[in-house]
mmCIF file of C-alpha atoms in Angstrom:
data_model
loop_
_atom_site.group_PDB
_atom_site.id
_atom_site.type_symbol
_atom_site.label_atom_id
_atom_site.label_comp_id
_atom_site.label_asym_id
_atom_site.label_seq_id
_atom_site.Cartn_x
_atom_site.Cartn_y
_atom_site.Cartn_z
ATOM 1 C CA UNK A 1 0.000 0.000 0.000
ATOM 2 C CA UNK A 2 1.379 3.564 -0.932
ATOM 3 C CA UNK A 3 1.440 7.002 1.194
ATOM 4 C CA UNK A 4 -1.467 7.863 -0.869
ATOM 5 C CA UNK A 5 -3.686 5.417 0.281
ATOM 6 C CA UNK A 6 -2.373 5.594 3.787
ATOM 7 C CA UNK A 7 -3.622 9.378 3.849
ATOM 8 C CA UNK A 8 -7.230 8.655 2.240
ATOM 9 C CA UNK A 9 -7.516 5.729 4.680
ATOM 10 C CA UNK A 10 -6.844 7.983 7.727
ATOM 11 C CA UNK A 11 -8.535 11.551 6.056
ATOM 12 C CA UNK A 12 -11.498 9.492 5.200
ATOM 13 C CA UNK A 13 -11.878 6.977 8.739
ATOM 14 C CA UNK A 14 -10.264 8.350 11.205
ATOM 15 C CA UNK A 15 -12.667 10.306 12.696
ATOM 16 C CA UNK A 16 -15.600 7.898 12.470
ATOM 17 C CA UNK A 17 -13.182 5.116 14.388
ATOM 18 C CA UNK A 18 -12.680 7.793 16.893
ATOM 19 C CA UNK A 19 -16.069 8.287 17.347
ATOM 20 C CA UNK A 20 -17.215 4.489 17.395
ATOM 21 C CA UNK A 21 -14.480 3.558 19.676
ATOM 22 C CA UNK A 22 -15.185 6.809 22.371
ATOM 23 C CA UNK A 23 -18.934 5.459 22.378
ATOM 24 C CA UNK A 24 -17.465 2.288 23.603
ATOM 25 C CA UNK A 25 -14.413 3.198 25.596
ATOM 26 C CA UNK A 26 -15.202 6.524 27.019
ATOM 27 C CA UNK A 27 -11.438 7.612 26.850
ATOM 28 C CA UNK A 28 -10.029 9.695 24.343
ATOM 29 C CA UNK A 29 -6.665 7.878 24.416
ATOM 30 C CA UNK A 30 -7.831 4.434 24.141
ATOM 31 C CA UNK A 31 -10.133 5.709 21.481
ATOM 32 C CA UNK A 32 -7.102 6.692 19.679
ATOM 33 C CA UNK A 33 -5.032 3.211 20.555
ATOM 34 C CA UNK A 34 -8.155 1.501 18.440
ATOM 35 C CA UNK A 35 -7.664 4.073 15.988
ATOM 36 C CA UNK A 36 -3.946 3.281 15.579
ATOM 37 C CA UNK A 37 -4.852 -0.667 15.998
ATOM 38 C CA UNK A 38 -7.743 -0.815 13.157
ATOM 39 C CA UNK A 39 -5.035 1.184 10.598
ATOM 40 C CA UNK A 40 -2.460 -1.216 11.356
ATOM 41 C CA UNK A 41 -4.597 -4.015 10.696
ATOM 42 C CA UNK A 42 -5.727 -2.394 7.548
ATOM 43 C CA UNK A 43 -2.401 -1.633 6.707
ATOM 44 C CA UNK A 44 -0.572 -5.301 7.196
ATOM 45 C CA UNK A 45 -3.644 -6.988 6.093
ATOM 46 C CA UNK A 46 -3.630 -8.043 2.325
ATOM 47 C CA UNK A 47 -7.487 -6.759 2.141
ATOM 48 C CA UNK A 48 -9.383 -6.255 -0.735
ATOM 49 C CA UNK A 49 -12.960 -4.848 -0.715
ATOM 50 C CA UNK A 50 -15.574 -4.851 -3.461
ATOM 51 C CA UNK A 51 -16.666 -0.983 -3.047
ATOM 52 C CA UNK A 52 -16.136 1.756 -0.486
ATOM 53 C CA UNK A 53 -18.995 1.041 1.322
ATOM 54 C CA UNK A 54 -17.472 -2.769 1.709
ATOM 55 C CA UNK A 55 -14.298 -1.207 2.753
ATOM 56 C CA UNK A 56 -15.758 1.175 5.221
ATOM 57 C CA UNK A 57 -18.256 -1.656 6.616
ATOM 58 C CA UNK A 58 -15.033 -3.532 7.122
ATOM 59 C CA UNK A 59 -13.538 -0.561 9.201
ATOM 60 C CA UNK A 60 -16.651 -0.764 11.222
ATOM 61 C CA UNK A 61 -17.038 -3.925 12.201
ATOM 62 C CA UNK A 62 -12.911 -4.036 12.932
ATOM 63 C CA UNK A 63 -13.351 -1.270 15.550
ATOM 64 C CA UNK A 64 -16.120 -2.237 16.945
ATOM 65 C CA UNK A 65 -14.731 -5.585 17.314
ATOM 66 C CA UNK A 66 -11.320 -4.250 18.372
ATOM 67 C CA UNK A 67 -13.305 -1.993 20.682
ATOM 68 C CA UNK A 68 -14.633 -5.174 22.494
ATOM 69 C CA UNK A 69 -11.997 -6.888 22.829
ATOM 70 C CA UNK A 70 -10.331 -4.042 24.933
ATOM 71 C CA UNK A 71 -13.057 -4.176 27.555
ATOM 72 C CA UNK A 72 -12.449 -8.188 27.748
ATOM 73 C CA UNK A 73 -8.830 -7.664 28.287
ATOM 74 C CA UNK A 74 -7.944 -7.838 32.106
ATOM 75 C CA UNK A 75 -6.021 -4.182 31.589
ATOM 76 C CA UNK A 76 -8.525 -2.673 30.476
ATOM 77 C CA UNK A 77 -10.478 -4.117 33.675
ATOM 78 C CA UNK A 78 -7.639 -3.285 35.730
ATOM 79 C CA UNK A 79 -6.825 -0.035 34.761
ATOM 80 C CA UNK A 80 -8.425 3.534 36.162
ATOM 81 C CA UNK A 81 -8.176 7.363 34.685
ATOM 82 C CA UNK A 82 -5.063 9.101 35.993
ATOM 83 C CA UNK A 83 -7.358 11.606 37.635
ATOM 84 C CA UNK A 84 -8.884 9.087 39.650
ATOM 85 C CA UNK A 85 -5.803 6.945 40.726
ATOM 86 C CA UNK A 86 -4.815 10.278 42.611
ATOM 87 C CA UNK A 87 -7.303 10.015 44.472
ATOM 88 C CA UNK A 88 -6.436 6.875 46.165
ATOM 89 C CA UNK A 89 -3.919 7.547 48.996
ATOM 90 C CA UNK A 90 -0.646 5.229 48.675
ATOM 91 C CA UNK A 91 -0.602 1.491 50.133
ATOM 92 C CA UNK A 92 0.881 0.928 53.640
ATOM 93 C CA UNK A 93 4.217 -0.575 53.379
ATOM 94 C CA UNK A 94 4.241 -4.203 54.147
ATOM 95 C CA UNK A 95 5.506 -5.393 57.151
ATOM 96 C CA UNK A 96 9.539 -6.402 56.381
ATOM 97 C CA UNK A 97 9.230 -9.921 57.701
ATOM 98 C CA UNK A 98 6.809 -10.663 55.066
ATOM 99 C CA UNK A 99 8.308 -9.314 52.639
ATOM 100 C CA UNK A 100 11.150 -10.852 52.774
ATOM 101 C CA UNK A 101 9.656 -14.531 53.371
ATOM 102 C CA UNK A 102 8.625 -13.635 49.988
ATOM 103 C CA UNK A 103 12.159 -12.841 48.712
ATOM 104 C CA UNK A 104 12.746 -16.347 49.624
ATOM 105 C CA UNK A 105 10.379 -18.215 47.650
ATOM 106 C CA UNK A 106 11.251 -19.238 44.084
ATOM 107 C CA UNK A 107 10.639 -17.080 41.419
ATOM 108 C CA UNK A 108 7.026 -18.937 40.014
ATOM 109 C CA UNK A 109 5.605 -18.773 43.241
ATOM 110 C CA UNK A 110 6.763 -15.529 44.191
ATOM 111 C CA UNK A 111 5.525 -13.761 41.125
ATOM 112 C CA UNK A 112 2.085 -16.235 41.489
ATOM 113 C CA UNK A 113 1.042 -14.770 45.570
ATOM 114 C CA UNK A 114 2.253 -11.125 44.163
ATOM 115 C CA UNK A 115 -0.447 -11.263 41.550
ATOM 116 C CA UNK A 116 -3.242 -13.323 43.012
ATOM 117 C CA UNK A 117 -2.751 -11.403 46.370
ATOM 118 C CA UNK A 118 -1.290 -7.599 45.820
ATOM 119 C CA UNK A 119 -2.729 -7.128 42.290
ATOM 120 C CA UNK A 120 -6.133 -9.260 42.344
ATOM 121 C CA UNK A 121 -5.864 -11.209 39.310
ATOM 122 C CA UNK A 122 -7.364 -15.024 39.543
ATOM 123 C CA UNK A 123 -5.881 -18.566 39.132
ATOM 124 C CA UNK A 124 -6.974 -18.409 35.615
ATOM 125 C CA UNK A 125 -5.841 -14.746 35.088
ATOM 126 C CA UNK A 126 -2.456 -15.671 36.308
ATOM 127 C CA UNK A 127 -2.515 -18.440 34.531
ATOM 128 C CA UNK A 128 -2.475 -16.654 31.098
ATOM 129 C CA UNK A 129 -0.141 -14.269 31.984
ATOM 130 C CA UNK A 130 2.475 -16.795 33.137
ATOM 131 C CA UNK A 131 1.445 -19.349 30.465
ATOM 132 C CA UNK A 132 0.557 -21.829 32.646
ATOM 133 C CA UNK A 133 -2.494 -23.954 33.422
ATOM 134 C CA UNK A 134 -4.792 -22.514 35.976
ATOM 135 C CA UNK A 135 -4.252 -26.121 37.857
ATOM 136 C CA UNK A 136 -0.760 -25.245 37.738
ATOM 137 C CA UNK A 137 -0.981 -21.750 39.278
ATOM 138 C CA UNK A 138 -3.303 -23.060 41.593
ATOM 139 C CA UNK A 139 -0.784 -25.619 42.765
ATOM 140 C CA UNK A 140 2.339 -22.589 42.828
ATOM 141 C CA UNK A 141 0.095 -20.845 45.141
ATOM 142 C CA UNK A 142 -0.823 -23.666 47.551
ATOM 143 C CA UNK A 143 3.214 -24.575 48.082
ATOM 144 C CA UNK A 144 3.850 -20.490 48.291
ATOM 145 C CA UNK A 145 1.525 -20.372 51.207
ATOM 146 C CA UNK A 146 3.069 -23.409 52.826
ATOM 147 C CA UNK A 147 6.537 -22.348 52.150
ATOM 148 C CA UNK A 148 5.421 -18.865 53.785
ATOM 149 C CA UNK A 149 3.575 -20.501 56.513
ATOM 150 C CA UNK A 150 6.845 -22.214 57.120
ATOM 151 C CA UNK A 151 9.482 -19.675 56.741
ATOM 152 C CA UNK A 152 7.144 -16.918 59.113
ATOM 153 C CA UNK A 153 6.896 -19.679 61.624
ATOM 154 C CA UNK A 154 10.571 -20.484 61.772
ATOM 155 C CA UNK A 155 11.367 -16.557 62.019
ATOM 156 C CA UNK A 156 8.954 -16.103 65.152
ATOM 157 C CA UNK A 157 10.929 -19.190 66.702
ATOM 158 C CA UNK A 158 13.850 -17.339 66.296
ATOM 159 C CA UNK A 159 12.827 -14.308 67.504
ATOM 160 C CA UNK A 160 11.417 -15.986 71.170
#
């Protein structure tokens, strides 16, 4: 595809795939991340369309589709306005003997109670992110909390 048709593709769409994804996003910014994510699969496609109204149909349905698979994703779940993040006063640091029972544990189950625990996410959630089973996950957290239960219990000892 040549600059040429780059330009009538984003003179001609943009705004409309602005507007579709705003009505579904209500952010400007991720509006414009569709934007930029329906040219670019325009662009590295190898589409061709019967008529402009095919074409532009196509555009549609792409950010629309695009558009919903943004709300499904678990950052888009996750993820607040900047504006209302300030809001929210900063965590209380962790107690140190906790933290560093943690620093002891290997690194998949370490990572595994750091999500499921401090950021939320599920099993399954986790899961993806790691690429691992949810079983799997599910298992890393059941050892973490033994190893912990362990290693805080052996620390107390020590301390009496």
């Amino acid at each position: 595809m040549d600059e040429f048709q780059a330009r009538r593709l984003v003179e001609a769409y943009a705004d409309m795939i602005l507007r579709i994804s705003f009505q579904y996003l209500k952010h400007t910014h991720d509006a414009e991340d569709i934007c930029q994510t329906v040219f670019l699969k325009y662009l590295s496609g190898n589409y061709t369309f019967d008529s402009i109204e095919h074409e532009k149909a196509w555009i549609i349905r792409t950010t629309i589709n695009t558009c919903k698979d943004l709300v499904k994703s678990a950052h888009f779940r996750r993820t607040v306005p900047l504006e209302e993040a300030e809001r929210i006063a900063a965590p209380a640091s962790q107690d140190p003997e906790i933290l560093d029972a943690l620093q002891a544990l290997p690194k998949n189950y370490r990572i595994s109670i750091y999500l499921f625990y401090y950021e939320g996410y599920s099993a399954r959630e986790i899961g993806q992110v790691l690429r691992k089973s949810e079983a799997t996950v599910n298992q890393y957290l059941s050892r973490a909390r033994r190893k912990l239960r362990s290693l805080l219990t052996e620390e107390r000892r020590q301390i009496v």
